[in-house]
CSV table of C-alpha atoms in Angstrom, one decimal:
chain,number,residue,atom,x,y,z
A,1490,UNK,CA,0.1,0.3,0.2
A,1491,UNK,CA,1.1,3.3,-1.1
A,1492,UNK,CA,2.7,5.3,1.7
A,1493,UNK,CA,0.0,8.2,3.0
A,1494,UNK,CA,2.6,11.1,2.6
A,1495,UNK,CA,2.5,10.8,-0.6
A,1496,UNK,CA,-1.3,10.6,-1.6
A,1497,UNK,CA,-1.1,14.8,-0.5
A,1498,UNK,CA,-1.3,17.2,-2.7
A,1499,UNK,CA,1.8,19.3,-0.7
A,1500,UNK,CA,4.8,17.2,-1.8
A,1501,UNK,CA,8.1,16.2,-0.6
A,1502,UNK,CA,11.0,16.1,-2.1
A,1503,UNK,CA,10.9,12.7,-4.7
A,1504,UNK,CA,13.0,9.3,-4.3
A,1505,UNK,CA,12.5,8.7,-7.6
A,1506,UNK,CA,12.4,10.5,-10.7
A,1507,UNK,CA,9.0,10.5,-12.7
A,1508,UNK,CA,8.5,9.6,-16.3
A,1509,UNK,CA,6.8,12.2,-18.2
A,1510,UNK,CA,7.1,16.2,-18.6
A,1511,UNK,CA,9.0,18.0,-16.7
A,1512,UNK,CA,8.0,21.6,-16.1
A,1513,UNK,CA,10.6,24.5,-14.2
A,1514,UNK,CA,8.9,27.1,-11.9
A,1515,UNK,CA,10.3,30.4,-11.0
A,1516,UNK,CA,9.6,33.9,-10.1
A,1517,UNK,CA,10.1,37.5,-9.8
A,1518,UNK,CA,9.9,40.1,-7.8
A,1519,UNK,CA,9.2,39.3,-4.3
A,1520,UNK,CA,12.0,41.8,-3.0
A,1521,UNK,CA,10.4,44.9,-4.5
A,1522,UNK,CA,8.2,47.7,-3.1
A,1523,UNK,CA,6.2,48.2,-6.1
A,1524,UNK,CA,4.7,45.9,-9.0
A,1525,UNK,CA,3.3,42.3,-9.0
A,1526,UNK,CA,5.1,39.0,-8.5
A,1527,UNK,CA,5.6,37.4,-11.3
A,1528,UNK,CA,5.7,33.7,-11.7
A,1529,UNK,CA,6.8,31.4,-14.7
A,1530,UNK,CA,6.3,27.4,-15.8
A,1531,UNK,CA,8.1,25.8,-18.7
A,1532,UNK,CA,8.2,22.8,-20.5
A,1533,UNK,CA,11.0,22.5,-22.6
A,1534,UNK,CA,11.6,20.8,-25.8
A,1535,UNK,CA,14.1,18.0,-25.4
A,1536,UNK,CA,14.5,17.7,-29.2
A,1537,UNK,CA,15.0,21.8,-29.8
A,1538,UNK,CA,17.6,22.5,-27.0
A,1539,UNK,CA,18.3,26.0,-26.0
A,1540,UNK,CA,21.9,27.1,-25.0
A,1541,UNK,CA,22.8,29.9,-22.4
A,1542,UNK,CA,20.0,29.2,-20.2
A,1543,UNK,CA,21.5,30.1,-17.2
A,1544,UNK,CA,20.0,32.3,-13.9
A,1545,UNK,CA,18.2,35.0,-15.3
A,1546,UNK,CA,19.7,37.4,-12.4
A,1547,UNK,CA,23.2,36.6,-14.4
A,1548,UNK,CA,22.1,37.3,-17.9
A,1549,UNK,CA,22.2,40.7,-18.7
A,1550,UNK,CA,18.7,42.4,-20.1
A,1551,UNK,CA,19.9,42.0,-24.2
A,1552,UNK,CA,20.4,37.8,-23.5
A,1553,UNK,CA,17.7,37.9,-21.7
A,1554,UNK,CA,15.7,39.5,-24.4
A,1555,UNK,CA,16.7,37.4,-26.9
A,1556,UNK,CA,16.3,33.8,-24.9
A,1557,UNK,CA,13.0,35.0,-23.9
A,1558,UNK,CA,12.4,35.2,-27.5
A,1559,UNK,CA,14.0,31.4,-28.2
A,1560,UNK,CA,11.8,30.3,-24.9
A,1561,UNK,CA,8.7,31.4,-26.4
A,1562,UNK,CA,9.4,29.8,-29.8
A,1563,UNK,CA,10.6,26.1,-29.1
A,1564,UNK,CA,9.5,24.9,-25.4
A,1565,UNK,CA,6.7,22.7,-25.8
A,1566,UNK,CA,4.4,25.2,-23.7
A,1567,UNK,CA,4.7,27.8,-21.4
A,1568,UNK,CA,2.8,30.0,-18.9
A,1569,UNK,CA,3.2,33.3,-17.3
A,1570,UNK,CA,0.8,34.5,-14.2
A,1571,UNK,CA,1.1,37.3,-11.7
A,1572,UNK,CA,-0.4,37.9,-7.9
A,1573,UNK,CA,-1.4,41.6,-8.0
A,1574,UNK,CA,-0.5,44.4,-5.4
A,1575,UNK,CA,-3.3,44.3,-4.1
A,1576,UNK,CA,-3.1,40.0,-3.4
A,1577,UNK,CA,0.3,41.0,-2.0
A,1578,UNK,CA,-1.2,43.3,0.2
A,1579,UNK,CA,-3.8,40.9,1.4
A,1580,UNK,CA,-1.6,37.5,1.5
A,1581,UNK,CA,1.3,38.9,2.2
A,1582,UNK,CA,4.4,38.4,-0.1
A,1583,UNK,CA,5.1,34.4,0.3
A,1584,UNK,CA,1.3,33.3,-0.1
A,1585,UNK,CA,1.1,35.9,-2.9
A,1586,UNK,CA,4.5,34.4,-4.7
A,1587,UNK,CA,3.1,30.8,-4.6
A,1588,UNK,CA,-0.3,31.5,-5.7
A,1589,UNK,CA,1.4,33.2,-8.9
A,1590,UNK,CA,3.6,29.6,-9.1
A,1591,UNK,CA,0.2,27.7,-8.7
A,1592,UNK,CA,-1.6,30.1,-11.7
A,1593,UNK,CA,1.8,29.9,-13.9
A,1594,UNK,CA,1.3,26.1,-13.3
A,1595,UNK,CA,-2.4,25.7,-13.5
A,1596,UNK,CA,-2.5,27.6,-17.2
A,1597,UNK,CA,0.4,25.2,-19.2
A,1598,UNK,CA,-0.9,23.8,-21.8
A,1599,UNK,CA,0.1,20.0,-21.0
A,1600,UNK,CA,-0.3,18.9,-17.7
A,1601,UNK,CA,3.5,18.0,-16.3
A,1602,UNK,CA,4.2,15.2,-14.4
A,1603,UNK,CA,6.7,16.6,-11.9
A,1604,UNK,CA,6.7,19.8,-11.0
A,1605,UNK,CA,10.6,21.9,-10.3
A,1606,UNK,CA,10.2,24.7,-8.8
A,1607,UNK,CA,13.0,27.5,-7.4
A,1608,UNK,CA,13.6,28.0,-3.8
A,1609,UNK,CA,12.6,25.8,-0.7
A,1610,UNK,CA,9.0,26.0,-1.0
A,1611,UNK,CA,6.3,24.6,-3.2
A,1612,UNK,CA,2.8,25.6,-3.8
A,1613,UNK,CA,-0.4,23.7,-3.4
A,1614,UNK,CA,-0.3,21.3,-7.0
A,1615,UNK,CA,-2.2,18.5,-7.7
A,1616,UNK,CA,1.4,17.1,-9.3
A,1617,UNK,CA,3.9,15.8,-7.5
A,1618,UNK,CA,6.7,19.0,-7.2
A,1619,UNK,CA,10.3,19.2,-5.8
A,1620,UNK,CA,11.5,22.3,-4.1
A,1621,UNK,CA,15.5,22.8,-5.6
A,1622,UNK,CA,17.4,25.3,-3.6
A,1623,UNK,CA,19.1,27.4,-6.2
A,1624,UNK,CA,17.3,25.6,-8.8
A,1625,UNK,CA,17.4,28.5,-11.4
A,1626,UNK,CA,21.0,28.1,-12.1
A,1627,UNK,CA,21.0,24.0,-12.5
A,1628,UNK,CA,17.9,23.0,-14.0
A,1629,UNK,CA,17.4,24.2,-18.0
A,1630,UNK,CA,13.7,24.4,-17.4
A,1631,UNK,CA,13.9,26.3,-14.2
A,1632,UNK,CA,16.2,29.0,-15.5
A,1633,UNK,CA,14.2,29.3,-18.4
A,1634,UNK,CA,10.9,30.3,-16.2
A,1635,UNK,CA,13.5,32.5,-14.7
A,1636,UNK,CA,14.1,34.6,-17.6
A,1637,UNK,CA,10.3,34.8,-18.8
A,1638,UNK,CA,9.2,35.8,-15.7
A,1639,UNK,CA,12.2,38.4,-15.2
A,1640,UNK,CA,11.7,40.1,-18.7
A,1641,UNK,CA,7.7,39.9,-18.3
A,1642,UNK,CA,8.3,42.0,-15.2
A,1643,UNK,CA,11.0,44.2,-16.9
A,1644,UNK,CA,8.5,45.2,-19.1
A,1645,UNK,CA,5.6,46.1,-16.7
A,1646,UNK,CA,8.1,48.5,-14.9
A,1647,UNK,CA,9.5,50.0,-17.9
A,1648,UNK,CA,5.8,51.1,-18.7
A,1649,UNK,CA,5.3,52.2,-14.9
A,1650,UNK,CA,8.3,54.6,-16.1
A,1651,UNK,CA,6.1,56.0,-18.8
A,1652,UNK,CA,3.3,57.1,-16.7
A,1653,UNK,CA,5.2,57.9,-13.5
A,1654,UNK,CA,9.0,59.3,-15.1
A,1655,UNK,CA,9.5,60.9,-11.7
A,1656,UNK,CA,10.1,57.3,-10.2
A,1657,UNK,CA,12.6,55.7,-12.1
A,1658,UNK,CA,10.8,52.2,-12.1
A,1659,UNK,CA,13.2,51.9,-15.7
A,1660,UNK,CA,16.0,51.8,-13.2
A,1661,UNK,CA,15.3,50.1,-10.3
A,1662,UNK,CA,12.4,48.1,-11.3
A,1663,UNK,CA,10.6,48.8,-7.9
A,1664,UNK,CA,13.3,47.8,-5.8
A,1665,UNK,CA,14.1,50.0,-2.8
A,1666,UNK,CA,17.3,51.9,-4.1
A,1667,UNK,CA,18.3,55.4,-2.8
A,1668,UNK,CA,16.8,57.1,-6.0
A,1669,UNK,CA,13.1,55.1,-5.5
A,1670,UNK,CA,13.5,55.9,-1.8
A,1671,UNK,CA,13.7,59.3,-2.8
A,1672,UNK,CA,11.2,59.5,-5.2
A,1673,UNK,CA,8.6,57.9,-2.5
A,1674,UNK,CA,9.9,60.8,-0.3
A,1675,UNK,CA,9.6,63.0,-2.5
A,1676,UNK,CA,5.9,62.4,-3.9
A,1677,UNK,CA,4.4,59.8,-2.2
A,1678,UNK,CA,3.2,56.4,-3.1
A,1679,UNK,CA,1.4,55.2,-6.1
A,1680,UNK,CA,-1.8,52.4,-6.3
A,1681,UNK,CA,1.4,50.2,-8.0
A,1682,UNK,CA,3.2,50.6,-4.1
A,1683,UNK,CA,3.2,47.7,-2.1
A,1684,UNK,CA,1.8,49.3,0.9
A,1685,UNK,CA,2.3,46.4,3.6
A,1686,UNK,CA,5.8,46.4,2.9
A,1687,UNK,CA,7.7,49.1,5.3
A,1688,UNK,CA,9.1,51.7,3.5
A,1689,UNK,CA,6.1,52.6,1.5
A,1690,UNK,CA,3.8,52.6,4.7
A,1691,UNK,CA,6.5,54.4,6.1
A,1692,UNK,CA,6.4,57.0,3.1
A,1693,UNK,CA,1.9,57.2,3.6
A,1694,UNK,CA,2.8,57.7,7.3
A,1695,UNK,CA,4.7,60.6,6.2
A,1696,UNK,CA,2.6,61.9,3.9
A,1697,UNK,CA,-0.7,61.9,6.3
A,1698,UNK,CA,1.0,64.5,8.4
A,1699,UNK,CA,3.0,66.2,5.8
A,1700,UNK,CA,1.9,70.5,5.0
A,1701,UNK,CA,-0.1,70.8,2.0
A,1702,UNK,CA,2.9,72.3,0.6
A,1703,UNK,CA,5.0,69.3,0.5
A,1704,UNK,CA,2.6,67.9,-2.9
A,1705,UNK,CA,0.6,65.3,-4.1
A,1706,UNK,CA,2.1,62.4,-5.7
A,1707,UNK,CA,2.6,62.5,-9.2
A,1708,UNK,CA,-0.3,60.2,-10.6
A,1709,UNK,CA,-2.3,60.1,-13.5
A,1710,UNK,CA,-6.2,60.1,-13.6
A,1711,UNK,CA,-6.0,56.5,-13.7
A,1712,UNK,CA,-3.5,54.5,-12.0
A,1713,UNK,CA,-3.3,51.1,-13.3
A,1714,UNK,CA,-3.5,48.5,-11.6
A,1715,UNK,CA,-1.0,45.1,-12.7
């Protein structure tokens, strides 16, 4: 009789390999102060290898863009999903990341037999899965997922820069750099900022007691919700 622990959907590291389609999963955007967290799931085609796959953080932006197009063209299937700023603030960033990963796997056109996830935690899935620390540098499918997630999120933040140029989203991509912190202090928080993150909460608190002369946030009439 099969052990009960392998009947549960929460998966543990597997002692054997599972034949069939293998999906890699990774995310981008857990640490920034603004924008969604993006996850991707990729099933590569063994008959169409892609050279140069690596952890997206170790690649130049130009190289990531080229690999993004190649992955989309050659992979058996891939899926990109996100969790919104509202979901991050409501659930917390860890649970929102798990939700984005779950959505990415569920969005695959083909159902994998096994899912490999970068990191040390697993989203709730209805297939066998294993978490692999530094998987984005070790497993090609996870590397491919990290590239899709990173490029997708960077493009979103570049679009935010077009709407809010004073914040410098094209440079820091939402991370808490000195430039970003100065913009928060000068212009206040936008709807795309994560209010559950301490630096944003402090900026909001400061704005609530600031004099009107400090100025209003630089935001258009319609604020995008990613």
